[in-house]
Amino acid sequence: MARLKRITPADIPQHIIQRGNIRKNINKGLALGNEVFIKEIEVLNNARVSSRKAGRPKKNVE
């Protein structure tokens, strides 16, 4: 039986990677584009449209 070739990120076509990014952002309701575009959208809407780290924010210990 022949062994399957190990797939590396360089072997994955760019359009497949982009499709995954598009699907992820649509499902989460996030903006899709470069960092400058996303920052402009956030400023115009006065709301966050990019993802943040999951979970509860840590408390400030003073």
C-alpha angles and dihedrals in degrees: 000000000000120000118241117245114251111246117227127190089254089061094055113092114242093238090059091054091047091050090056091049091049092049092048094050094046092050091050095042093240131147118257121216143073122317094262092053093048092049090051091051091049091051094047094048096035087225137101115259098171128080124260133199111291122248140042117320115253118252120251107246111207 
